[in-house]
Protein backbone atom coordinates (compact mmCIF):
# COMPACT_ATOMS: atom_id res chain seq x y z
CA MET A 1 3.97 -9.49 -34.63
CA ASP A 2 7.51 -10.48 -35.56
CA GLU A 3 9.60 -13.12 -33.77
CA LYS A 4 11.53 -10.57 -31.72
CA GLU A 5 8.32 -9.19 -30.27
CA ARG A 6 7.04 -12.64 -29.41
CA THR A 7 9.08 -12.73 -26.23
CA MET A 8 8.20 -11.55 -22.76
CA GLN A 9 10.48 -10.29 -20.00
CA ILE A 10 9.14 -11.50 -16.65
CA SER A 11 10.53 -11.43 -13.12
CA GLU A 12 12.83 -14.15 -11.85
CA ARG A 13 10.07 -15.37 -9.54
CA LEU A 14 7.54 -15.77 -12.36
CA MET A 15 10.22 -17.26 -14.60
CA THR A 16 10.86 -19.88 -11.93
CA VAL A 17 7.15 -20.59 -11.56
CA ALA A 18 6.86 -21.06 -15.34
CA SER A 19 9.91 -23.33 -15.40
CA PHE A 20 8.19 -25.75 -12.99
CA VAL A 21 5.29 -26.35 -15.43
CA SER A 22 5.66 -29.58 -17.42
CA ASP A 23 5.99 -29.25 -21.18
CA GLY A 24 2.87 -30.08 -23.20
CA SER A 25 0.50 -29.18 -20.37
CA ARG A 26 -2.89 -27.52 -20.39
CA VAL A 27 -2.55 -24.89 -17.67
CA ALA A 28 -5.03 -23.23 -15.32
CA ASP A 29 -3.39 -20.13 -13.82
CA ILE A 30 -5.37 -19.15 -10.71
CA GLY A 31 -5.03 -15.50 -9.73
CA THR A 32 -3.42 -14.81 -13.09
CA ASP A 33 -3.22 -11.01 -12.66
CA HIS A 34 -1.46 -9.88 -15.89
CA ALA A 35 -1.40 -13.46 -17.33
CA TYR A 36 2.39 -13.24 -17.59
CA VAL A 37 2.98 -16.91 -16.75
CA PRO A 38 0.64 -18.45 -19.35
CA ILE A 39 1.72 -15.92 -22.00
CA SER A 40 5.38 -16.69 -21.40
CA LEU A 41 4.72 -20.44 -21.55
CA MET A 42 2.78 -20.11 -24.81
CA LEU A 43 5.43 -17.91 -26.41
CA ASP A 44 8.05 -20.53 -25.54
CA ASN A 45 5.82 -23.24 -27.11
CA ARG A 46 5.88 -25.15 -23.84
CA ILE A 47 2.15 -25.59 -23.27
CA ILE A 48 -0.88 -26.46 -25.40
CA CYS A 49 -3.33 -23.91 -24.00
CA ALA A 50 -4.21 -22.07 -20.80
CA LEU A 51 -6.99 -20.69 -18.66
CA ALA A 52 -6.16 -17.32 -17.08
CA MET A 53 -8.44 -16.95 -14.06
CA ASP A 54 -8.84 -14.18 -11.51
CA VAL A 55 -11.42 -13.11 -8.96
CA ARG A 56 -11.30 -9.43 -10.00
CA GLU A 57 -12.37 -7.73 -13.20
CA GLY A 58 -9.41 -5.30 -13.18
CA PRO A 59 -6.66 -7.93 -13.42
CA LEU A 60 -8.70 -9.85 -15.99
CA ALA A 61 -8.95 -6.75 -18.17
CA ARG A 62 -5.15 -6.37 -17.99
CA ALA A 63 -4.75 -10.07 -18.77
CA LYS A 64 -7.01 -9.76 -21.83
CA LYS A 65 -5.03 -6.75 -23.05
CA HIS A 66 -1.70 -8.58 -22.80
CA ILE A 67 -3.11 -11.72 -24.40
CA ARG A 68 -4.37 -9.64 -27.36
CA GLU A 69 -0.98 -7.91 -27.67
CA TYR A 70 0.67 -11.31 -28.20
CA GLN A 71 -2.17 -12.58 -30.42
CA LEU A 72 -2.88 -15.51 -28.13
CA GLU A 73 -6.67 -15.18 -27.81
CA ASN A 74 -7.20 -18.63 -29.34
CA SER A 75 -4.79 -20.28 -26.90
CA ILE A 76 -5.34 -18.48 -23.58
CA HIS A 77 -8.92 -18.09 -22.37
CA VAL A 78 -9.79 -15.62 -19.62
CA ARG A 79 -12.34 -16.48 -16.94
CA LEU A 80 -13.69 -14.68 -13.86
CA SER A 81 -13.31 -17.07 -10.94
CA ASP A 82 -12.94 -17.05 -7.16
CA GLY A 83 -10.11 -19.56 -6.89
CA LEU A 84 -11.12 -22.77 -8.64
CA SER A 85 -14.87 -22.10 -8.43
CA ALA A 86 -15.28 -21.60 -12.21
CA TYR A 87 -12.79 -24.32 -13.12
CA GLN A 88 -14.33 -27.47 -14.55
CA LYS A 89 -12.85 -30.87 -13.82
CA GLY A 90 -10.59 -32.09 -16.63
CA GLU A 91 -9.81 -28.67 -18.14
CA ALA A 92 -6.13 -28.68 -17.14
CA ASP A 93 -3.19 -30.97 -16.42
CA SER A 94 -1.29 -28.31 -14.49
CA ILE A 95 -2.74 -25.87 -11.95
CA VAL A 96 -0.68 -22.80 -11.04
CA ILE A 97 -1.40 -20.76 -7.90
CA SER A 98 1.19 -18.06 -7.34
CA GLY A 99 1.59 -14.81 -5.44
CA MET A 100 -1.02 -15.33 -2.71
CA GLY A 101 -0.68 -15.89 1.01
CA GLY A 102 -0.44 -19.42 2.32
CA ALA A 103 -3.85 -19.31 4.03
CA LEU A 104 -5.57 -18.16 0.83
CA THR A 105 -3.71 -20.76 -1.23
CA GLU A 106 -4.80 -23.43 1.25
CA ARG A 107 -8.42 -22.24 1.03
CA ILE A 108 -8.39 -22.35 -2.78
CA LEU A 109 -6.93 -25.86 -2.76
CA THR A 110 -9.47 -27.04 -0.18
CA GLU A 111 -12.44 -25.56 -2.01
CA GLY A 112 -11.20 -27.17 -5.22
CA ALA A 113 -11.69 -30.65 -3.76
CA GLY A 114 -13.24 -33.00 -6.32
CA LYS A 115 -11.80 -31.08 -9.27
CA TYR A 116 -8.31 -32.60 -9.38
CA GLU A 117 -9.09 -35.59 -11.57
CA GLY A 118 -6.60 -35.55 -14.45
CA VAL A 119 -4.41 -32.89 -12.82
CA ARG A 120 -0.80 -34.09 -12.98
CA GLU A 121 0.79 -31.29 -11.00
CA LEU A 122 0.21 -28.30 -8.74
CA ILE A 123 2.68 -25.42 -9.16
CA LEU A 124 2.46 -23.32 -6.02
CA SER A 125 4.30 -20.21 -4.86
CA PRO A 126 2.70 -18.91 -1.66
CA GLN A 127 4.19 -15.70 -0.30
CA SER A 128 3.59 -16.38 3.39
CA GLU A 129 2.68 -19.23 5.78
CA ILE A 130 4.12 -21.75 3.35
CA PHE A 131 3.87 -24.43 6.03
CA LEU A 132 0.06 -24.37 5.66
CA VAL A 133 0.39 -25.33 2.01
CA ARG A 134 2.93 -28.08 2.69
CA ILE A 135 0.66 -29.55 5.37
CA TRP A 136 -2.35 -29.41 3.04
CA LEU A 137 -0.45 -31.24 0.31
CA ARG A 138 0.71 -33.97 2.67
CA LYS A 139 -2.78 -34.49 4.10
CA ASN A 140 -4.54 -34.52 0.73
CA GLY A 141 -2.59 -37.05 -1.31
CA TRP A 142 0.09 -34.85 -2.90
CA GLN A 143 3.84 -35.12 -2.60
CA ILE A 144 6.39 -32.39 -3.20
CA GLU A 145 8.47 -33.61 -6.13
CA ARG A 146 10.52 -30.44 -6.47
CA GLU A 147 10.98 -27.20 -4.56
CA THR A 148 13.26 -24.23 -4.83
CA MET A 149 13.86 -20.94 -3.09
CA LEU A 150 15.06 -17.64 -4.55
CA VAL A 151 15.61 -14.04 -3.55
CA GLN A 152 14.12 -11.18 -5.54
CA ASP A 153 14.31 -7.54 -4.44
CA GLY A 154 15.40 -8.66 -0.98
CA LYS A 155 12.41 -10.95 -0.47
CA TYR A 156 12.52 -14.73 -0.29
CA TYR A 157 10.20 -16.77 -2.52
CA THR A 158 9.49 -20.49 -2.66
CA VAL A 159 8.17 -22.45 -5.64
CA ILE A 160 6.75 -25.96 -5.25
CA ARG A 161 5.86 -28.66 -7.75
CA ALA A 162 3.54 -31.27 -6.20
CA VAL A 163 2.30 -34.45 -7.87
CA PRO A 164 -0.22 -37.07 -6.70
CA GLY A 165 1.28 -39.41 -4.10
CA GLU A 166 2.10 -39.84 -0.42
CA ASP A 167 4.69 -37.52 1.12
CA GLY A 168 5.76 -39.60 4.10
CA GLU A 169 5.79 -38.93 7.81
CA ALA A 170 5.12 -35.45 9.14
CA ARG A 171 7.93 -33.42 10.70
CA GLN A 172 7.30 -29.91 11.93
CA VAL A 173 10.70 -28.63 10.77
CA GLU A 174 10.10 -29.97 7.25
CA ASP A 175 6.59 -28.52 7.08
CA GLN A 176 7.99 -25.18 8.20
CA TYR A 177 11.10 -24.94 6.01
CA GLY A 178 10.55 -27.55 3.29
CA GLY A 179 11.73 -31.14 3.52
CA TYR A 180 12.93 -31.08 -0.10
CA LEU A 181 14.95 -27.90 0.46
CA LEU A 182 16.46 -29.21 3.69
CA LYS A 183 17.36 -32.65 2.30
CA HIS A 184 18.97 -31.05 -0.75
CA LYS A 185 20.76 -28.47 1.43
CA HIS A 186 19.43 -25.60 -0.64
CA PRO A 187 21.87 -22.65 -0.34
CA VAL A 188 19.21 -19.92 -0.38
CA LEU A 189 17.34 -21.59 2.47
CA LEU A 190 20.63 -21.78 4.40
CA ASN A 191 21.07 -18.01 4.03
CA TYR A 192 17.48 -17.49 5.16
CA LEU A 193 17.95 -19.71 8.24
CA LEU A 194 21.17 -17.96 9.24
CA GLN A 195 19.45 -14.57 8.95
CA GLU A 196 16.48 -15.86 10.96
CA ARG A 197 18.78 -17.12 13.71
CA GLU A 198 20.62 -13.81 13.92
CA THR A 199 17.37 -11.79 13.96
CA ILE A 200 15.81 -13.96 16.67
CA HIS A 201 18.96 -13.71 18.83
CA LYS A 202 18.91 -9.92 18.59
CA ILE A 203 15.21 -9.68 19.49
CA LEU A 204 15.65 -12.06 22.45
CA VAL A 205 18.52 -9.98 23.82
CA MET A 206 16.41 -6.82 23.52
CA LEU A 207 13.36 -8.41 25.16
CA LYS A 208 15.38 -9.82 28.07
CA LYS A 209 16.75 -6.33 28.74
CA GLN A 210 13.25 -4.83 28.68
CA ILE A 211 11.53 -7.37 30.89
CA ALA A 212 12.71 -5.95 34.23
CA GLU A 213 11.43 -2.46 33.38
CA SER A 214 8.19 -3.48 31.67
CA GLN A 215 4.70 -3.17 33.09
CA ASN A 216 3.61 -6.06 30.91
CA GLN A 217 6.08 -8.78 31.86
CA ALA A 218 3.69 -11.65 31.06
CA HIS A 219 3.36 -10.50 27.46
CA ILE A 220 7.13 -10.21 27.04
CA GLU A 221 7.69 -13.62 28.64
CA ASN A 222 5.18 -15.16 26.23
CA ARG A 223 6.97 -13.51 23.32
CA ILE A 224 10.33 -14.79 24.58
CA GLY A 225 8.84 -18.28 24.77
CA GLU A 226 7.53 -18.09 21.18
CA LEU A 227 10.84 -16.85 19.84
CA THR A 228 12.78 -19.49 21.78
CA ASP A 229 10.62 -22.21 20.21
CA LYS A 230 11.18 -20.67 16.80
CA LEU A 231 14.93 -20.54 17.40
CA LEU A 232 14.96 -24.24 18.32
CA LEU A 233 13.21 -25.03 15.02
CA VAL A 234 15.75 -22.94 13.09
CA GLU A 235 18.59 -24.78 14.84
CA GLU A 236 16.97 -28.13 13.97
CA ALA A 237 16.73 -27.05 10.33
CA LEU A 238 20.41 -26.03 10.30
CA LEU A 239 21.37 -29.54 11.43
CA TYR A 240 20.38 -30.80 7.96
CA TYR A 241 23.31 -28.86 6.53
CA GLU A 242 25.71 -30.71 8.83
CA MET A 243 24.62 -34.20 7.76
């Protein structure tokens, strides 16, 4: 394979995930799917080696195929694993978990307890319920050293780099929207918050119009209460941009 072919075009989200991995790392990519992240990192000579792990045989077969195409069989090893179950302590410096929901990411991290010796960083990109992951990190001796937010195909994505350490006092607004992003006044988060505020306002107006005619007023009132609480949290987050 010539030098031109030893490059890989990956999405902006995966490119961002890869960029958060420290140079010279041994990587364990959990839920690797096509193994795009470890392949890209190896092609850029940024990591020493990698484990590409997935719970399903189908994605692992695709990963193996791509790894062979780039002649990286000696550097990236494929392993069937439910989360970190087949990972052995000390095999990696950097653990990547990307593209899963927040609850599943939290479960994988919890079930991996006792396996983090020697791990210098967790690179995480949950696609939902990100607050669950931030809370887990804070409660389990990890601090968010870096975080970013991006938009791809109209969807917002967050990427986190956590390292061992204490992350300070808990604040609901920072768990929900990211203390690092808020304190650094991240512009993509600002756009997200403004959209959230507008959407919540519109839904509240609609619900308040419906409540008089509805047969299920209690349900609508509960929903109004939930959205009002959410709106207050959005407004609290927006205050960071005024500091």
